[in-house]
Each structure stands twice: as C-alpha cells, then as structure tokens.
CSV table of N, CA and C in Angstrom, one decimal:
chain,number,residue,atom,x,y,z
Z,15,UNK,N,81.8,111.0,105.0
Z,15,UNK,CA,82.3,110.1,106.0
Z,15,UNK,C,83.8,109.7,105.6
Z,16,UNK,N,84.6,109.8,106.9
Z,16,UNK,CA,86.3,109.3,106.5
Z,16,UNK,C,86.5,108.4,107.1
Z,17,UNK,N,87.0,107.2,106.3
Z,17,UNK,CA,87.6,106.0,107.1
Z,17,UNK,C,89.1,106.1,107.4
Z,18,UNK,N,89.8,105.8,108.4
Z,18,UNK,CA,91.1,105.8,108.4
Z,18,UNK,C,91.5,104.4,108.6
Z,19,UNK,N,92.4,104.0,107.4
Z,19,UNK,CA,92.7,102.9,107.2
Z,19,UNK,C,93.2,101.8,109.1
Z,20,UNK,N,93.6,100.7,109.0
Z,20,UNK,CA,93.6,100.2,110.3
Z,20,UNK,C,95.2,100.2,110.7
Z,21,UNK,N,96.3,100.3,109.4
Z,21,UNK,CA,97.4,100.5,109.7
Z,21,UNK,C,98.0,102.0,110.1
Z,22,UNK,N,97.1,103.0,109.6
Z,22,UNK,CA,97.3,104.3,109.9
Z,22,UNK,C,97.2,104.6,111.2
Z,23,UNK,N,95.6,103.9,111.4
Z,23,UNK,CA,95.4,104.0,112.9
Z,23,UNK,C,96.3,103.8,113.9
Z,24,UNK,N,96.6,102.5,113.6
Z,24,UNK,CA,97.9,101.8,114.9
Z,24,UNK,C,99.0,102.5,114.8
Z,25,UNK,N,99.1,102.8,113.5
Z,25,UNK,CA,100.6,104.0,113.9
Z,25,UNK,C,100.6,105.4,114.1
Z,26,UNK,N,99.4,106.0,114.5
Z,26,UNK,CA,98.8,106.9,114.9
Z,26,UNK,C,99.0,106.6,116.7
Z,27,UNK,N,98.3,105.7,116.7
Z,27,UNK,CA,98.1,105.5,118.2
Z,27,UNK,C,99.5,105.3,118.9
Z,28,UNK,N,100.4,104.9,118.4
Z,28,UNK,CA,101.5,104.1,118.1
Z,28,UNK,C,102.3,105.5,118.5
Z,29,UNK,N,102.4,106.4,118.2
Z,29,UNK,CA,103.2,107.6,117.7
Z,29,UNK,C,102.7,108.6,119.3
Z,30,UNK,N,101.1,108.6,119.0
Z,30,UNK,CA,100.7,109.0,120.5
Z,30,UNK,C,101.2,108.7,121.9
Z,31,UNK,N,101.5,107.2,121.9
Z,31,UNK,CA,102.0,106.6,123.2
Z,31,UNK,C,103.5,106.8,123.0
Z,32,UNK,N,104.0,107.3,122.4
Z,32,UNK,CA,105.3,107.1,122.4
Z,32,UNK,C,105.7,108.8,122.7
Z,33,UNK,N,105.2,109.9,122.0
Z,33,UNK,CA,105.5,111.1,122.9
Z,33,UNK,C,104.9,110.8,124.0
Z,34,UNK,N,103.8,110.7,124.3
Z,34,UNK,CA,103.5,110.4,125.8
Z,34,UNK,C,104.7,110.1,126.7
Z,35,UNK,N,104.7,108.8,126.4
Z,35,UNK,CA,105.7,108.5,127.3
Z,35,UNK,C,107.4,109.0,127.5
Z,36,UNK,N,107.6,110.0,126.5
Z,36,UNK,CA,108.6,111.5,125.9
Z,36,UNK,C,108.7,112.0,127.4
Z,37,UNK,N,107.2,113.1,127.1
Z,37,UNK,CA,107.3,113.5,128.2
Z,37,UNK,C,107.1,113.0,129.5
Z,38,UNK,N,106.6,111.9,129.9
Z,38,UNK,CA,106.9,111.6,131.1
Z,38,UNK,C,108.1,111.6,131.6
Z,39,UNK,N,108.9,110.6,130.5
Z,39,UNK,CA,110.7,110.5,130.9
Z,39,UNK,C,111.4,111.7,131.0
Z,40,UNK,N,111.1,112.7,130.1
Z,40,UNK,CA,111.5,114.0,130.3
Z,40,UNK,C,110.9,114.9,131.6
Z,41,UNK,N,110.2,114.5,132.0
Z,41,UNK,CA,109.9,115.6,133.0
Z,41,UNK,C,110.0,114.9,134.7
Z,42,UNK,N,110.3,113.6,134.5
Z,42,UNK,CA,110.6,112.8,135.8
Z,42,UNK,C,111.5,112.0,135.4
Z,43,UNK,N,112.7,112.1,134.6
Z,43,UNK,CA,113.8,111.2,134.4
Z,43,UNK,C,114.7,111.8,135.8
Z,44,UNK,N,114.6,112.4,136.2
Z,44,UNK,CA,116.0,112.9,137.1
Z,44,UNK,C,115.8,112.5,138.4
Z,45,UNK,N,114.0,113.0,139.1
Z,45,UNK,CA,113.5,112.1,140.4
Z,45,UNK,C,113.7,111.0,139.9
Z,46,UNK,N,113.4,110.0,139.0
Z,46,UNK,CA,113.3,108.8,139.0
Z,46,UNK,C,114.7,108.4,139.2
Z,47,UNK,N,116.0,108.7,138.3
Z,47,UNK,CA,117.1,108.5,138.8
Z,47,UNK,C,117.6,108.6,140.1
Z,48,UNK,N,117.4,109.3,140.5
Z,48,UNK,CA,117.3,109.6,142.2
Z,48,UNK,C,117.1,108.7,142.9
Z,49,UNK,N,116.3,108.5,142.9
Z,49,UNK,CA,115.4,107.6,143.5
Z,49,UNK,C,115.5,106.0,143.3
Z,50,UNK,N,116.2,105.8,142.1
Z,50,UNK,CA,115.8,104.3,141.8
Z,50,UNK,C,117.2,103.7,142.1
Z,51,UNK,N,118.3,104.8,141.7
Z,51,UNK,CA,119.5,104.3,142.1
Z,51,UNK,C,120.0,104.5,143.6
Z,52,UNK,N,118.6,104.9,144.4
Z,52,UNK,CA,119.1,104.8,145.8
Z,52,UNK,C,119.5,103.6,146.1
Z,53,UNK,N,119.6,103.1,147.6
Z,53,UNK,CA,119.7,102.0,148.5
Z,53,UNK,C,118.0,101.5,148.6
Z,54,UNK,N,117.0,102.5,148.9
Z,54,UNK,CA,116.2,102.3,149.1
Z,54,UNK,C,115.1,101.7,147.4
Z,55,UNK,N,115.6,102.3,146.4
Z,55,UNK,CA,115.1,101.6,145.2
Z,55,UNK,C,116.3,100.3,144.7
Z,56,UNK,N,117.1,100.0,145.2
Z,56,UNK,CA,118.1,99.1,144.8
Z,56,UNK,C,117.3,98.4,145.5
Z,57,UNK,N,117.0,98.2,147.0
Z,57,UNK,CA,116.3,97.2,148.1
Z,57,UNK,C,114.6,96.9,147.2
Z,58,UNK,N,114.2,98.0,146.6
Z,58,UNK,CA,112.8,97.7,146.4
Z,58,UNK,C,113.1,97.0,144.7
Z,59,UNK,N,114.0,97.4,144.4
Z,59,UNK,CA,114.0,96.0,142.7
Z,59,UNK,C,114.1,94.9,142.9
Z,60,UNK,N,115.0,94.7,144.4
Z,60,UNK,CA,115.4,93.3,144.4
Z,60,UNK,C,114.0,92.6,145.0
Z,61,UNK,N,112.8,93.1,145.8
Z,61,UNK,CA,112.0,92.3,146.5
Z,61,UNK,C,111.1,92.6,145.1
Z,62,UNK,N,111.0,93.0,144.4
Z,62,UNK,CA,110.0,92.9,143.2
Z,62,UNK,C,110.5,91.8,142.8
Z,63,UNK,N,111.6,91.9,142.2
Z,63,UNK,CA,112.6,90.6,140.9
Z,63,UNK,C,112.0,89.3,141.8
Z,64,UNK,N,112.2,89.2,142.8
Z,64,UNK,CA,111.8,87.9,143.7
Z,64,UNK,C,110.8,87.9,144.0
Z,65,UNK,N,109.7,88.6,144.1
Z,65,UNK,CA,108.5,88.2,144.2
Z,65,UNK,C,107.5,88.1,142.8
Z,66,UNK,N,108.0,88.5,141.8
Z,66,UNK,CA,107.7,88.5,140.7
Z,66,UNK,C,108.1,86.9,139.9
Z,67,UNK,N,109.8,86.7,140.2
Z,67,UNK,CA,109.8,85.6,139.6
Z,67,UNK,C,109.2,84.2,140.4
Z,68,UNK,N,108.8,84.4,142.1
Z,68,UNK,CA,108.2,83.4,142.8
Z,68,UNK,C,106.6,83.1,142.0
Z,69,UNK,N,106.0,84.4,141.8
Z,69,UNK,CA,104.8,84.3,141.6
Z,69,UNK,C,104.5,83.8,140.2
Z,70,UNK,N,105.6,83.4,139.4
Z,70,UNK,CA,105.5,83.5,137.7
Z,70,UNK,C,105.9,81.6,138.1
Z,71,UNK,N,106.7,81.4,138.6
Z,71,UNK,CA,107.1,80.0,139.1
Z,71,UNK,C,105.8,78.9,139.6
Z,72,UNK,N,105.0,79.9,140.6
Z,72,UNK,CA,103.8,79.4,141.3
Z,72,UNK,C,102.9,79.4,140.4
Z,73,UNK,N,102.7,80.3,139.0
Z,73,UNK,CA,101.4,80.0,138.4
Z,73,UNK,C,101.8,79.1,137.3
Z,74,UNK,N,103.2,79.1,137.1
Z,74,UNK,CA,103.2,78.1,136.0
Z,74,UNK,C,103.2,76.3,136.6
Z,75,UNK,N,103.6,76.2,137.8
Z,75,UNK,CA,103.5,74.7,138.6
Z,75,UNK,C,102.3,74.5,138.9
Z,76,UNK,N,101.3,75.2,139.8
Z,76,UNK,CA,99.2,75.2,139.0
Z,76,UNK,C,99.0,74.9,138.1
Z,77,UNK,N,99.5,75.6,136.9
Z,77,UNK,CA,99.0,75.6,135.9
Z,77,UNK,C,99.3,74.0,135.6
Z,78,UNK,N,100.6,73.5,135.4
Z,78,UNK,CA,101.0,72.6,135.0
Z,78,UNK,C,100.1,71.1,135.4
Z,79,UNK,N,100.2,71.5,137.4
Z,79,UNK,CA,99.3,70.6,138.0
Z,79,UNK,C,98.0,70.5,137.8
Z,80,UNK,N,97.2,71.4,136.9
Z,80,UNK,CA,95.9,71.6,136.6
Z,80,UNK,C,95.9,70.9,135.5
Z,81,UNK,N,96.9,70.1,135.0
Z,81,UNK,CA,96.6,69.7,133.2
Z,81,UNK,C,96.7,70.9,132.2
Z,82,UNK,N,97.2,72.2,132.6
Z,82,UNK,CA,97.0,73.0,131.6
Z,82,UNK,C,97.9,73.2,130.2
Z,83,UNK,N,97.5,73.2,129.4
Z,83,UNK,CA,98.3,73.2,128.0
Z,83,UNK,C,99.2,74.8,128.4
Z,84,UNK,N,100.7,74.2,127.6
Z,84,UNK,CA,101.7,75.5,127.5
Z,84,UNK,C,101.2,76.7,126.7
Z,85,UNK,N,100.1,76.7,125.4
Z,85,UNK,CA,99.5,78.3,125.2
Z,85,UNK,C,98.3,78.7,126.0
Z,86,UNK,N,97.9,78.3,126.7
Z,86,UNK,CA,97.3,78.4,127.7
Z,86,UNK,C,98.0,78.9,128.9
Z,87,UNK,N,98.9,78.4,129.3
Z,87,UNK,CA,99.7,78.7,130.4
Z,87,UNK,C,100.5,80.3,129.9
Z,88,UNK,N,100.8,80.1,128.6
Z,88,UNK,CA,101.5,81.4,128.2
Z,88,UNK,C,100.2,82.4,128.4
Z,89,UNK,N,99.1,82.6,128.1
Z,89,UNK,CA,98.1,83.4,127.9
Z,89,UNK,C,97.6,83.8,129.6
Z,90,UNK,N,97.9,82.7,130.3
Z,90,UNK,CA,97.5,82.9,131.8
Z,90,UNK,C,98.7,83.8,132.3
Z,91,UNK,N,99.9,84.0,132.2
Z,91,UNK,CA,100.9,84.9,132.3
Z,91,UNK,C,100.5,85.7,131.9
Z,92,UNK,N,100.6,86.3,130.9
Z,92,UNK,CA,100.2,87.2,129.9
Z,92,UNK,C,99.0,88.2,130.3
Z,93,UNK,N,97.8,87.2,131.0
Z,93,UNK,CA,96.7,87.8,131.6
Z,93,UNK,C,97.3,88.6,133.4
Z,94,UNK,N,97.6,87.5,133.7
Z,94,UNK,CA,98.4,88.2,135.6
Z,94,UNK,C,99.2,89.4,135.6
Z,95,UNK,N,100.1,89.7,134.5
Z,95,UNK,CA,100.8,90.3,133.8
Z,95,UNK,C,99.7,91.7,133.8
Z,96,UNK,N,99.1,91.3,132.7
Z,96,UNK,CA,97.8,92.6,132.3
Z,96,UNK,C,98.5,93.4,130.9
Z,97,UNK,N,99.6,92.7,130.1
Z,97,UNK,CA,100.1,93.3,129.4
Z,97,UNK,C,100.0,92.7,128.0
Z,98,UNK,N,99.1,93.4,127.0
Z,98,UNK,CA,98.6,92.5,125.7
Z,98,UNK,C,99.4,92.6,125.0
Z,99,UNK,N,100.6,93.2,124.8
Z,99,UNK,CA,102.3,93.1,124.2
Z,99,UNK,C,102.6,91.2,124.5
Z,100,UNK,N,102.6,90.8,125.7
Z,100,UNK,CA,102.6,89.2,125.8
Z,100,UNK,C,102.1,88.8,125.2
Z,101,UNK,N,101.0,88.8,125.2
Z,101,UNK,CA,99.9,88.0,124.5
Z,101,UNK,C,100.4,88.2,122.9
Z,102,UNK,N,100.5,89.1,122.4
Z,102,UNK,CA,100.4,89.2,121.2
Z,102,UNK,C,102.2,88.3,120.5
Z,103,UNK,N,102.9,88.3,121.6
Z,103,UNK,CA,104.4,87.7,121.0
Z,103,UNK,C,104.1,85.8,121.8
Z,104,UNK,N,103.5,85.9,122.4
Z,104,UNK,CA,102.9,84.7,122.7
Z,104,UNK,C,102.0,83.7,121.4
Z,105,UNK,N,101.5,84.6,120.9
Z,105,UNK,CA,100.4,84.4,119.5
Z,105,UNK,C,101.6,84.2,118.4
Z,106,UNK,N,102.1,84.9,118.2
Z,106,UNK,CA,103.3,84.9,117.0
Z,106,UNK,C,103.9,83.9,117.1
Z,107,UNK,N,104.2,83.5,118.3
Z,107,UNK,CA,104.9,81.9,118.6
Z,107,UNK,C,104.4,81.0,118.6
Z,108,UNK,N,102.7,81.2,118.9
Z,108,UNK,CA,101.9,80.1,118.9
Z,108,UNK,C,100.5,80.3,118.0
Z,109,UNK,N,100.3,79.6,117.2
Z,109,UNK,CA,98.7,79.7,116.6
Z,109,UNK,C,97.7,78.7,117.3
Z,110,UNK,N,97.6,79.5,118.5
Z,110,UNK,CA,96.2,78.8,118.8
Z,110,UNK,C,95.2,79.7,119.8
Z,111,UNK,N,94.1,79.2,119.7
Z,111,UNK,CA,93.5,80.4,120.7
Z,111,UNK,C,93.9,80.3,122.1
Z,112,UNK,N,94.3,79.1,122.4
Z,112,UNK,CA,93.9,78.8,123.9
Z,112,UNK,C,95.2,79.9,124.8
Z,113,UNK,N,95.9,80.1,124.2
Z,113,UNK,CA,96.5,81.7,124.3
Z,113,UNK,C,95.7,82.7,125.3
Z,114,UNK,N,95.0,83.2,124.0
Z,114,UNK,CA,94.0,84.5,124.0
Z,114,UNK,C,92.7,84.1,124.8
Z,115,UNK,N,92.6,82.7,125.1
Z,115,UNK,CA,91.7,82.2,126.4
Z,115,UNK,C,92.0,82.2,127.3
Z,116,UNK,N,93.6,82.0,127.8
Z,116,UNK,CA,94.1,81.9,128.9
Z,116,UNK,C,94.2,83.4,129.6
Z,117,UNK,N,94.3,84.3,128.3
Z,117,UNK,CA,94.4,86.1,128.8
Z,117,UNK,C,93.3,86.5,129.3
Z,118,UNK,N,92.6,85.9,128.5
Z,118,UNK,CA,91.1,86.7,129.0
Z,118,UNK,C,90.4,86.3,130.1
Z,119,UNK,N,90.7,84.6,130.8
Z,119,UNK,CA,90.6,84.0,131.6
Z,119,UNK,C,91.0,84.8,132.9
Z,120,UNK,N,92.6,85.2,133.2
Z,120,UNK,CA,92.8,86.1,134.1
Z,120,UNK,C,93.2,87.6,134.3
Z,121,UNK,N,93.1,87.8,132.9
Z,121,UNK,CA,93.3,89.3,132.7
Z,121,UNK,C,92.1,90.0,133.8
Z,122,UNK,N,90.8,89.7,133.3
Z,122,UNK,CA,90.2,90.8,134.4
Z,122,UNK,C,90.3,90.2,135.7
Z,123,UNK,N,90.6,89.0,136.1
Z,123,UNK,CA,90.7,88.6,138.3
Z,123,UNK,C,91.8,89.6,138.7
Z,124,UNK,N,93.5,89.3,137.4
Z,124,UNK,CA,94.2,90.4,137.9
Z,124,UNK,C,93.8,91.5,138.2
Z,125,UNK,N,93.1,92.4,137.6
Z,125,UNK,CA,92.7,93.8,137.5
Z,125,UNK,C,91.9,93.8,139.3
Z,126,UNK,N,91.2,93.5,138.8
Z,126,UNK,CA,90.3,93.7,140.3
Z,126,UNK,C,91.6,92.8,141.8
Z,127,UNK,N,92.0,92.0,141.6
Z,127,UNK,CA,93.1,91.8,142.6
Z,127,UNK,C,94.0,92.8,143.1
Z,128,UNK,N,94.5,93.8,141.8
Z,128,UNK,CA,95.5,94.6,141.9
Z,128,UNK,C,94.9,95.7,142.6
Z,129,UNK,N,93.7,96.3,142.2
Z,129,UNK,CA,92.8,97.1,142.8
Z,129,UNK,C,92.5,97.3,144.4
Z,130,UNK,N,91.8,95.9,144.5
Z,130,UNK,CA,92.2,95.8,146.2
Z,130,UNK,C,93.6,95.5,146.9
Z,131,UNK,N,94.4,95.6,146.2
Z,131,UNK,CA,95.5,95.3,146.7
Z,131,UNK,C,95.8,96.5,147.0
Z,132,UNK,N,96.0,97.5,146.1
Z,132,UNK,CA,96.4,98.7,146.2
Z,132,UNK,C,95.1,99.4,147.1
Z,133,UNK,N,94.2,99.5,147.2
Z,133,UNK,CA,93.3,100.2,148.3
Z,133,UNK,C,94.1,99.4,149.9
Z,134,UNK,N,94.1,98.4,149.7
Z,134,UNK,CA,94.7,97.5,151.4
Z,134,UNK,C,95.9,98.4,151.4
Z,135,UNK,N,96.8,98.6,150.8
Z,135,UNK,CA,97.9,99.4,150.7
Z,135,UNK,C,97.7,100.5,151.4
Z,136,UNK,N,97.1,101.7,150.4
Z,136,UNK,CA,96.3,103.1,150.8
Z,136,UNK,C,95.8,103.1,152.0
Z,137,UNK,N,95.0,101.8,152.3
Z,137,UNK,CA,94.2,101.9,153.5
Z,137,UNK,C,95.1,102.0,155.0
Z,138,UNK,N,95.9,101.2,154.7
Z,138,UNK,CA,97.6,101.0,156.1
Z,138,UNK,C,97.7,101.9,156.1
C-alpha cells in the first residue's frame, strides 16, 4: 500500500490544473483575443463588471440588514461566487468558521441557480 503524502498531493493536483489550463490558453488564446477585444466583448465586460458589482453590493446590504456577521458575509460571497480560492483567503484573514458556514450555506443554492439559469438561456 502507498500513501502519498498530502503536500505532494496538492502540488500534484496543483501542477495538473495548471497545464490544463496551458493548453486551453494555447489552443484558444487567439479566438479569445478576437473576440474579447471586439466591440461586442468590450459591450459584454462592461454589463458583467455592473451586474456583478450590483449583485456583490445587494448581497452584502441583506446580509448586513439580516444581522449578519462580516465572516459570514465574506463566506456568503465566497459561496455565490462558487470559488473555494475565496474562501480559503477569506480564512487566512479570518479564523472563524462562520466563514466556511456562510460558503457552504450558498455555495450549493448558487450552483443549482446557475444551472437554471443557464437552461432558461439555452431554452430562448
């Protein structure tokens, strides 16, 4: 039986996602330039940036109006988001769980929101 230590691991995995993501950029860096530096992806950054920072604005004034504590509130980002890189620099700043409650609180409503959202999309 072989154990592989837990820091090998992570930088194993670590190493995996990073060519991964090699060749993505390498084999669609040029479409994507194309494309992003159109008028038409210039028009679609700017309605993300603004609906992204409305919607980060709206959950933190809920949150606030709910009584919610600020590592809480960080971890409820964090969860809407869907990205456990937040969470984890969220943690380093804060030692408390209510963090890692707040992620896991809306980490999965995001998921399934995002889901039908994108079928409503597909479905149009």
């Amino acid at each position: 039986m072989w154990v592989l230590p837990t820091r090998a691991n992570l930088t194993l995995r670590q190493i995996g996602l990073l060519l991964f993501l090699a060749c993505v950029g390498l084999t669609s860096g040029y479409a994507f330039r194309r494309e992003a530096f159109s008028l038409f992806g210039l028009k679609l950054l700017a309605v993300l940036l603004v609906g992204a920072l409305l919607s980060y604005a709206l959950m933190v004034l809920v949150a606030r109006l709910l009584g919610q504590s600020r590592p809480r509130t960080m971890g409820l980002l964090a969860g809407y988001v869907g990205n456990p890189a937040i969470t984890a620099y969220a943690n380093s700043r804060v030692s408390d769980g209510r963090v890692n409650t707040g992620y896991a609180t809306l980490f999965a409503l995001a998921i399934i929101v995002k889901i039908i959202c994108i079928q409503l999309i597909v479905g149009l």
